[in-house]
CSV table of C-alpha atoms in Angstrom, one decimal:
chain,number,residue,atom,x,y,z
A,624,MET,CA,0.3,0.0,0.4
A,625,THR,CA,1.1,3.4,-1.0
A,626,GLN,CA,1.7,5.7,1.9
A,627,LEU,CA,0.2,9.2,1.5
A,628,GLN,CA,1.6,11.8,1.7
A,629,PHE,CA,1.5,15.9,3.5
A,630,LYS,CA,3.0,17.6,0.8
A,631,ASP,CA,0.1,16.7,-2.2
A,632,ALA,CA,-2.8,16.4,0.3
A,633,PHE,CA,-2.5,19.7,2.3
A,634,TRP,CA,-3.0,22.7,-0.2
A,635,CYS,CA,-5.6,25.2,-0.7
A,636,LYS,CA,-7.5,27.0,-3.5
A,637,GLU,CA,-7.0,30.2,-2.8
A,638,PHE,CA,-4.4,32.4,-2.5
A,639,THR,CA,-4.6,34.1,-0.3
A,640,PHE,CA,-5.1,30.5,2.0
A,641,HIS,CA,-3.6,28.8,4.2
A,642,THR,CA,-5.7,26.7,5.6
A,643,GLY,CA,-3.5,23.3,5.2
A,644,TYR,CA,-0.3,24.3,6.3
A,645,GLU,CA,-3.1,25.3,9.1
A,646,VAL,CA,-5.0,22.0,10.1
A,647,LEU,CA,-0.6,20.3,9.4
A,648,ILE,CA,0.3,23.2,12.4
A,649,GLN,CA,-2.3,21.9,14.6
A,650,ARG,CA,-1.4,18.5,13.9
A,651,LEU,CA,2.0,18.8,15.6
A,652,LEU,CA,0.8,20.8,18.5
A,653,ASP,CA,-2.0,17.8,18.8
A,654,GLY,CA,1.1,15.5,19.0
A,655,ARG,CA,3.2,18.2,21.6
A,656,LYS,CA,0.2,17.6,24.5
A,657,MET,CA,0.3,13.8,23.2
A,658,CYS,CA,3.8,13.9,24.9
A,659,LYS,CA,3.3,15.9,27.6
A,660,ASP,CA,-0.2,13.3,28.2
A,661,VAL,CA,2.4,10.0,28.2
A,662,GLU,CA,4.8,12.4,30.0
A,663,ASP,CA,2.4,13.2,32.5
A,664,LEU,CA,1.1,9.4,33.2
A,665,LEU,CA,5.1,7.8,33.1
A,666,LYS,CA,5.4,10.2,35.5
A,667,GLN,CA,3.1,10.5,38.2
A,668,ARG,CA,3.6,5.6,37.7
A,669,ALA,CA,7.1,6.3,38.1
A,670,GLN,CA,5.5,8.3,41.9
A,671,ALA,CA,3.4,5.1,42.7
A,672,GLU,CA,5.4,3.0,42.3
A,673,GLU,CA,8.9,4.7,44.5
A,674,ARG,CA,5.4,5.6,47.4
A,675,TYR,CA,3.9,2.3,46.6
A,676,GLY,CA,7.7,0.6,47.3
A,677,LYS,CA,9.1,2.1,50.5
A,678,GLU,CA,5.5,1.6,51.6
A,679,LEU,CA,6.0,-2.2,50.7
A,680,ILE,CA,9.7,-1.7,52.6
A,681,GLN,CA,7.8,-0.2,55.4
A,682,ILE,CA,5.9,-2.8,55.9
A,683,ALA,CA,8.2,-5.2,56.4
A,684,ARG,CA,10.5,-3.6,58.9
A,685,LYS,CA,7.6,-3.6,61.4
A,686,ALA,CA,5.8,-6.7,60.4
A,687,GLY,CA,7.4,-8.1,64.0
A,688,GLY,CA,7.0,-11.9,64.5
A,689,GLN,CA,9.5,-12.2,66.1
A,690,THR,CA,7.6,-14.1,68.7
A,691,GLU,CA,7.5,-16.8,66.5
A,692,ILE,CA,9.0,-19.9,66.9
A,693,ASN,CA,10.5,-22.8,64.3
A,694,THR,CA,9.8,-23.0,60.6
A,695,LEU,CA,6.7,-21.0,60.6
A,696,LYS,CA,9.3,-17.9,61.7
A,697,ALA,CA,11.5,-19.1,58.5
A,698,ALA,CA,8.7,-19.2,56.3
A,699,PHE,CA,7.5,-15.8,57.9
A,700,GLU,CA,10.7,-14.0,58.6
A,701,LYS,CA,10.9,-14.9,54.7
A,702,LEU,CA,8.1,-13.1,53.0
A,703,LYS,CA,9.4,-10.3,55.7
A,704,GLN,CA,12.3,-10.7,53.4
A,705,GLN,CA,11.1,-11.1,49.5
A,706,ILE,CA,9.1,-8.3,50.6
A,707,GLU,CA,11.0,-6.1,51.2
A,708,SER,CA,12.8,-6.8,47.9
A,709,VAL,CA,9.4,-6.7,46.6
A,710,GLY,CA,9.5,-2.5,47.4
A,711,ASN,CA,13.4,-1.6,46.9
A,712,SER,CA,12.2,-3.5,43.2
A,713,HIS,CA,9.1,-1.1,42.5
A,714,ILE,CA,11.4,1.0,43.8
A,715,GLN,CA,14.5,0.4,40.8
A,716,LEU,CA,11.6,0.0,37.9
A,717,ALA,CA,10.3,3.6,39.4
A,718,VAL,CA,14.2,5.6,38.6
A,719,MET,CA,13.8,3.1,35.3
A,720,LEU,CA,10.6,4.8,34.6
A,721,LYS,CA,11.9,8.2,35.0
A,722,ASP,CA,14.8,7.7,32.8
A,723,GLU,CA,12.0,7.1,30.3
A,724,LEU,CA,10.3,9.9,30.8
A,725,LYS,CA,13.7,12.2,30.9
A,726,GLY,CA,14.1,11.1,27.4
A,727,ILE,CA,10.8,11.7,25.8
A,728,GLU,CA,10.9,14.8,27.5
A,729,GLU,CA,14.4,15.7,25.1
A,730,PHE,CA,12.6,14.6,21.8
A,731,ARG,CA,9.6,16.5,22.4
A,732,GLU,CA,12.2,19.8,22.8
A,733,ARG,CA,14.0,18.5,19.6
A,734,GLN,CA,10.6,18.3,17.8
A,735,LYS,CA,9.9,22.1,18.8
A,736,GLU,CA,12.9,23.4,17.9
A,737,GLN,CA,12.9,21.9,14.4
A,738,ARG,CA,9.7,23.0,14.3
A,739,LYS,CA,10.1,26.1,15.3
A,740,LYS,CA,12.7,26.4,12.3
A,741,TYR,CA,10.3,25.3,9.4
A,742,GLU,CA,7.7,28.0,10.9
A,743,SER,CA,9.7,30.5,10.6
A,744,ALA,CA,10.0,29.8,7.4
A,745,MET,CA,6.9,29.1,6.4
A,746,GLU,CA,5.9,33.0,7.5
A,747,ARG,CA,8.7,34.6,5.5
A,748,MET,CA,7.0,32.9,2.0
A,749,GLN,CA,3.8,33.2,3.2
A,750,LYS,CA,3.9,36.9,4.1
A,751,SER,CA,5.8,37.3,1.3
A,752,LYS,CA,3.4,36.1,-0.9
A,753,LEU,CA,0.8,37.6,0.5
A,754,SER,CA,2.2,40.9,-0.3
A,755,HIS,CA,2.9,40.8,-3.1
A,756,TYR,CA,-0.4,39.5,-4.0
A,757,LYS,CA,-1.7,42.5,-2.6
A,758,LYS,CA,0.8,44.6,-4.4
A,759,THR,CA,-0.2,42.5,-7.9
A,760,MET,CA,-3.5,43.2,-7.1
A,761,GLU,CA,-3.0,47.4,-6.8
A,762,SER,CA,-1.1,46.9,-10.2
A,763,LYS,CA,-3.6,45.2,-12.2
A,764,LYS,CA,-6.7,47.7,-10.2
A,765,THR,CA,-4.5,50.6,-11.3
A,766,TYR,CA,-4.0,48.8,-15.0
A,767,GLU,CA,-7.4,48.2,-15.1
A,768,GLN,CA,-8.4,51.9,-14.3
A,769,LYS,CA,-5.8,52.9,-17.1
A,770,CYS,CA,-7.0,51.1,-19.7
A,771,LYS,CA,-11.0,52.6,-18.7
A,772,GLU,CA,-9.0,56.6,-18.5
A,773,ALA,CA,-7.0,55.2,-22.7
A,774,ASP,CA,-10.9,54.5,-23.7
A,775,GLU,CA,-13.2,57.0,-23.0
A,776,ALA,CA,-9.9,59.7,-24.3
A,777,GLU,CA,-10.1,57.7,-27.2
A,778,GLN,CA,-13.9,57.6,-27.6
A,779,SER,CA,-14.3,61.4,-26.5
A,780,PHE,CA,-11.2,62.4,-29.9
A,781,GLU,CA,-13.4,60.4,-32.4
A,782,ARG,CA,-15.9,62.6,-31.6
A,783,THR,CA,-14.0,65.7,-31.3
A,784,SER,CA,-13.3,65.0,-35.1
A,785,ALA,CA,-15.9,64.8,-35.9
A,786,SER,CA,-17.3,67.5,-35.4
A,787,GLY,CA,-14.4,70.1,-38.0
A,788,ASN,CA,-13.1,71.4,-35.1
A,789,GLN,CA,-8.8,71.7,-35.4
A,790,LYS,CA,-7.9,73.3,-32.6
A,791,GLN,CA,-10.0,71.4,-30.5
A,792,THR,CA,-9.5,67.8,-32.2
A,793,GLU,CA,-5.7,68.1,-31.2
A,794,LYS,CA,-6.4,68.6,-27.8
A,795,SER,CA,-8.3,65.5,-27.6
A,796,GLN,CA,-5.4,63.0,-29.8
A,797,ASN,CA,-3.3,64.3,-27.3
A,798,LYS,CA,-5.1,63.8,-24.5
A,799,ALA,CA,-5.7,60.2,-25.2
A,800,LYS,CA,-1.8,59.5,-26.2
A,801,GLN,CA,-1.3,60.5,-23.3
A,802,CYS,CA,-3.5,57.7,-22.2
A,803,ARG,CA,-2.9,55.5,-23.4
A,804,ASP,CA,1.1,55.4,-22.7
A,805,ALA,CA,0.1,55.7,-19.1
A,806,ALA,CA,-2.1,53.0,-20.2
A,807,ASN,CA,0.5,50.3,-21.4
A,808,GLU,CA,3.0,51.5,-19.1
A,809,ALA,CA,0.9,50.6,-16.4
A,810,GLU,CA,0.3,46.8,-18.0
A,811,ASN,CA,3.7,46.9,-18.1
A,812,ILE,CA,4.1,46.9,-14.2
A,813,TYR,CA,1.1,44.7,-13.3
A,814,LYS,CA,2.8,42.5,-15.9
A,815,GLN,CA,6.3,42.0,-14.0
A,816,ASN,CA,3.8,41.9,-10.5
A,817,LEU,CA,3.1,39.4,-12.1
A,818,GLU,CA,5.9,37.4,-12.8
A,819,GLN,CA,7.3,37.8,-9.4
A,820,LEU,CA,4.1,37.0,-7.6
A,821,ASP,CA,4.6,33.8,-9.7
A,822,LYS,CA,8.4,33.8,-8.8
A,823,VAL,CA,7.2,34.4,-5.3
A,824,ARG,CA,4.7,31.9,-5.8
A,825,THR,CA,6.8,28.8,-6.8
A,826,GLU,CA,10.1,29.8,-3.9
A,827,TRP,CA,7.1,29.5,-1.3
A,828,GLU,CA,5.6,26.0,-2.9
A,829,GLN,CA,8.3,24.7,-2.4
A,830,GLU,CA,9.3,25.5,1.3
A,831,HIS,CA,5.6,24.5,1.3
A,832,ILE,CA,6.1,21.3,-0.3
A,833,LYS,CA,9.6,20.8,2.2
A,834,THR,CA,8.0,21.1,5.8
A,835,CYS,CA,5.4,19.1,4.7
A,836,GLU,CA,7.8,16.2,3.9
A,837,VAL,CA,9.2,17.4,7.4
A,838,PHE,CA,6.1,18.1,9.5
A,839,GLN,CA,5.6,14.1,8.3
A,840,LEU,CA,8.4,13.1,8.7
A,841,GLN,CA,8.5,14.5,12.9
A,842,GLU,CA,5.0,12.5,12.9
A,843,CYS,CA,6.6,9.1,11.7
A,844,ASP,CA,9.1,9.9,14.5
A,845,ARG,CA,6.9,11.3,17.1
A,846,ILE,CA,4.1,7.9,16.9
A,847,THR,CA,7.1,6.3,16.4
A,848,ILE,CA,9.0,7.7,19.7
A,849,LEU,CA,5.4,6.8,22.2
A,850,ARG,CA,4.7,4.0,20.6
A,851,ASN,CA,8.0,2.0,21.6
A,852,SER,CA,8.2,4.0,24.9
A,853,LEU,CA,4.3,2.6,25.7
A,854,TRP,CA,6.0,-0.7,25.2
A,855,VAL,CA,8.9,-1.0,26.6
A,856,HIS,CA,6.6,0.5,29.6
A,857,CYS,CA,4.0,-3.2,29.5
A,858,ASN,CA,7.4,-4.6,29.3
A,859,GLN,CA,8.7,-3.0,33.0
A,860,LEU,CA,5.7,-3.4,34.2
A,861,SER,CA,4.9,-7.4,32.8
A,862,MET,CA,8.7,-8.1,33.7
A,863,GLN,CA,8.1,-6.5,37.7
A,864,CYS,CA,5.2,-8.7,37.8
A,865,VAL,CA,7.8,-11.7,37.3
A,866,LYS,CA,10.0,-11.1,39.0
A,867,ASP,CA,6.9,-10.3,42.5
A,868,ASP,CA,5.9,-13.4,41.6
A,869,GLU,CA,9.8,-15.1,41.7
A,870,LEU,CA,10.2,-13.7,45.3
A,871,TYR,CA,7.2,-14.5,46.3
A,872,GLU,CA,7.7,-17.7,45.1
A,873,GLU,CA,10.8,-17.9,47.2
A,874,VAL,CA,8.3,-17.7,50.5
A,875,ARG,CA,6.3,-20.2,48.6
A,876,VAL,CA,8.9,-23.2,48.8
A,877,SER,CA,9.8,-21.5,52.4
A,878,LEU,CA,6.1,-22.6,53.8
A,879,GLU,CA,6.3,-25.8,52.1
A,880,ASN,CA,9.8,-26.1,54.4
A,881,CYS,CA,5.8,-25.2,57.9
A,882,VAL,CA,5.8,-28.4,59.0
A,883,VAL,CA,2.7,-28.5,61.7
A,884,GLU,CA,4.2,-30.7,63.7
A,885,SER,CA,7.4,-30.0,63.9
A,886,ASP,CA,6.7,-26.4,65.3
A,887,ILE,CA,4.3,-28.8,68.1
A,888,ASP,CA,7.4,-30.6,69.1
A,889,TYR,CA,9.9,-28.0,68.9
A,890,PHE,CA,7.9,-26.4,70.7
A,891,ILE,CA,7.6,-29.2,73.6
A,892,LYS,CA,10.7,-30.0,73.4
A,893,THR,CA,11.2,-26.3,75.0
A,894,LYS,CA,9.2,-25.7,76.7
A,895,MET,CA,7.3,-28.7,78.3
A,896,THR,CA,6.8,-28.6,81.6
A,897,GLY,CA,5.7,-31.6,83.0
A,898,THR,CA,4.5,-35.1,81.8
A,899,GLN,CA,2.8,-36.1,85.1
A,900,PRO,CA,-0.7,-33.7,86.6
A,901,PRO,CA,-0.1,-33.5,90.3
A,902,ASP,CA,-0.9,-36.2,93.0
A,903,ALA,CA,-4.3,-36.4,94.6
A,904,ILE,CA,-4.5,-34.2,98.0
A,905,GLY,CA,-5.4,-37.6,100.7
A,906,TYR,CA,-6.8,-37.6,103.3
A,907,GLU,CA,-4.7,-37.4,106.8
A,908,ASN,CA,-7.0,-38.4,110.0
A,909,TYR,CA,-6.3,-35.2,112.8
A,910,TYR,CA,-5.9,-37.5,115.3
A,911,SER,CA,-3.9,-40.8,112.7
A,912,ARG,CA,-0.9,-38.9,113.2
A,913,GLU,CA,-1.6,-37.8,117.3
A,914,PRO,CA,0.5,-41.0,118.1
A,915,ASN,CA,3.7,-40.2,115.1
A,916,ARG,CA,3.8,-36.4,116.8
A,917,SER,CA,3.8,-37.8,120.7
A,918,ASN,CA,6.3,-40.7,120.0
A,919,SER,CA,8.8,-38.8,118.1
A,920,SER,CA,12.3,-37.0,119.8
A,921,PRO,CA,14.2,-34.3,119.4
A,922,THR,CA,16.3,-36.8,117.7
A,923,GLN,CA,14.2,-38.2,115.1
A,924,SER,CA,13.9,-33.8,113.9
A,925,CYS,CA,16.0,-33.2,111.2
A,926,GLY,CA,15.0,-30.0,111.6
A,927,MET,CA,16.5,-29.2,108.0
A,928,MET,CA,15.1,-26.9,105.0
A,929,LYS,CA,13.2,-27.8,102.3
A,930,ARG,CA,12.7,-25.4,99.8
A,931,PHE,CA,8.7,-26.0,98.5
A,932,SER,CA,9.5,-26.7,95.4
A,933,GLY,CA,7.2,-25.8,91.8
A,934,LEU,CA,7.8,-29.2,90.9
A,935,LEU,CA,4.7,-31.2,91.5
A,936,HIS,CA,5.2,-33.2,88.6
A,937,GLY,CA,8.7,-34.3,90.2
A,938,SER,CA,8.9,-37.8,90.6
A,939,SER,CA,8.4,-39.3,94.9
A,940,LYS,CA,10.6,-41.6,96.2
A,941,ASN,CA,8.7,-44.7,95.2
A,942,THR,CA,9.8,-43.4,91.2
A,943,THR,CA,10.7,-46.4,89.5
A,944,GLY,CA,14.4,-46.5,87.7
A,945,SER,CA,12.1,-46.3,83.9
A,946,ALA,CA,10.5,-43.6,84.2
A,947,THR,CA,11.6,-41.2,81.7
A,948,PRO,CA,11.0,-37.1,81.9
A,949,SER,CA,10.7,-35.2,79.1
A,950,ALA,CA,10.8,-30.9,80.1
A,951,PRO,CA,12.6,-28.9,81.4
A,952,PRO,CA,11.2,-27.5,84.8
A,953,LEU,CA,9.4,-24.7,86.0
A,954,GLU,CA,10.7,-21.9,88.1
A,955,LYS,CA,10.6,-22.5,90.9
A,956,THR,CA,10.7,-20.1,93.7
A,957,ASP,CA,14.2,-19.6,94.7
A,958,GLY,CA,14.9,-18.6,98.6
A,959,VAL,CA,11.0,-20.4,99.6
A,960,TYR,CA,11.9,-22.4,102.8
A,961,ALA,CA,9.9,-23.5,106.0
A,962,SER,CA,11.4,-25.7,108.8
A,963,ILE,CA,9.8,-29.1,108.9
A,964,PHE,CA,10.4,-32.0,111.0
A,965,VAL,CA,10.6,-35.1,108.4
A,966,ASN,CA,10.7,-38.5,109.5
A,967,GLU,CA,14.2,-39.7,109.3
A,968,GLN,CA,13.2,-42.4,106.4
A,969,ALA,CA,12.0,-39.5,104.7
A,970,GLY,CA,14.3,-39.4,101.9
A,971,ILE,CA,15.7,-43.3,100.9
A,972,THR,CA,20.0,-43.6,100.5
A,973,SER,CA,21.7,-45.2,97.4
A,974,SER,CA,23.9,-44.9,95.4
A,975,GLN,CA,22.6,-44.9,91.8
A,976,ASP,CA,24.1,-44.0,88.2
A,977,TYR,CA,21.9,-41.4,86.8
A,978,ARG,CA,22.1,-39.3,83.2
A,979,VAL,CA,21.3,-36.6,83.3
A,980,LEU,CA,18.4,-36.1,80.3
A,981,TYR,CA,18.5,-32.0,80.5
A,982,ASP,CA,20.9,-28.7,81.1
A,983,TYR,CA,19.5,-27.2,84.2
A,984,THR,CA,21.6,-24.3,86.3
A,985,ALA,CA,22.1,-24.8,89.5
A,986,GLN,CA,19.8,-21.2,90.3
A,987,ASN,CA,21.4,-21.9,94.7
A,988,MET,CA,24.3,-21.8,96.2
A,989,ASP,CA,22.8,-25.1,97.7
A,990,GLU,CA,22.5,-26.6,94.2
A,991,LEU,CA,23.9,-28.9,91.3
A,992,ASP,CA,25.1,-27.3,88.0
A,993,ILE,CA,24.0,-30.7,85.8
A,994,SER,CA,24.5,-31.1,81.4
A,995,GLU,CA,22.8,-33.3,79.2
A,996,GLY,CA,24.5,-36.7,79.0
A,997,ASP,CA,26.6,-36.1,82.7
A,998,ILE,CA,26.5,-39.0,84.6
A,999,VAL,CA,25.6,-38.3,88.3
A,1000,VAL,CA,25.3,-40.0,91.6
A,1001,VAL,CA,22.0,-40.5,92.9
A,1002,ILE,CA,22.9,-40.3,96.2
A,1003,GLU,CA,19.3,-39.5,97.6
A,1004,GLU,CA,16.1,-39.5,96.5
A,1005,ASN,CA,13.7,-36.9,98.7
A,1006,GLU,CA,9.8,-36.4,98.1
A,1007,ASP,CA,9.7,-33.7,96.9
A,1008,GLY,CA,11.5,-33.9,93.6
A,1009,TRP,CA,14.5,-32.6,94.4
A,1010,TRP,CA,17.4,-35.4,94.7
A,1011,THR,CA,21.0,-35.1,96.0
A,1012,ALA,CA,23.4,-35.8,93.6
A,1013,GLU,CA,26.9,-36.4,93.5
A,1014,ARG,CA,29.0,-35.2,90.2
A,1015,ASN,CA,33.1,-34.8,90.8
A,1016,GLY,CA,33.0,-35.0,93.5
A,1017,GLN,CA,30.3,-31.8,93.7
A,1018,ARG,CA,27.1,-32.5,95.5
A,1019,GLY,CA,23.9,-30.4,95.7
A,1020,PHE,CA,19.8,-30.6,95.2
A,1021,VAL,CA,18.8,-31.2,91.4
A,1022,PRO,CA,15.7,-32.2,89.8
A,1023,GLY,CA,14.4,-36.0,90.1
A,1024,SER,CA,12.2,-35.8,86.5
A,1025,TYR,CA,15.8,-34.2,84.5
A,1026,LEU,CA,17.5,-37.8,85.4
A,1027,GLU,CA,17.4,-41.2,83.9
A,1028,LYS,CA,18.4,-44.4,86.1
A,1029,LEU,CA,21.4,-46.1,83.5
């Protein structure tokens, strides 16, 4: 298909009108406005991307999640990390959009400079053409007036000649000759002006053709630049979506590694407080204890300080060696002691080897530090759950539920 040309389609039949050229100028001005509209779109989109990126980064950094544990915590941390990465990528997209915006602005200004140059040339040619046209039309009017005067003078001469008045005839003849000479001179001036006008018209046509070609080239460039710019813009947004999805895919992979059972087991192992509920409170008959109290002697009262422990789940002296504790100790109340009477048989004295199941750090001077895997010798198993053990020549209380008989 043959492409239509500006130079073939924007003429005007009226010599003094320039409607075709004015249509072209309006088109270029509309194109310039379109460039500004695209610039505004890219500018606002860049601002939106920048705001969005900064807000994502702020959200990621304030997200919290420190109270979670194990695999879900790892997945949540990965999500925060990727949200921040997405925010940074959107900020980078804003930078690219600003670069694209700058390129369109520079292109628009270059076209403006070139258009102004041809507009000035066309304005000069149009003014020259109109000026010569006006001058030619005035000379034509003068020429026609002189011809009319010459015709009238010749007719007057003919009438005077017929009357036979010699003197009047000579006078009419001279006047007719002068009028005819003036008409001939006006005709020459009219022809000269017409030739000059035709020369100016030719120059104007050539300038018009050249300007139309330049304007068509500008319009082709403008449409191409804007089309490519919008195409690149869409590609950038598509790539951003793909990049966002890739980042979020890493979060999905992390979530696949989030195992509910694993998190539950981790919580139990690190925070468990015991595997047995507290023993029921038995009935104690006041009177049945009186004989024992009356028969007790100072030698039966050891007067030792026994601590009230928070380990209500602790092993008693009847606990078998196969019982395996499965949780770290509760926080015990420090420094809470009471002087009570105990029977000499309250504890079982033995020298059995036990393996330590969990780490325990001594909280008081009379306690013993133990670590998982240590072998200790239990000297006495007390009913309150605190056993006397010995390790490397050092003795002290340890939680009985932390030990397993070998």
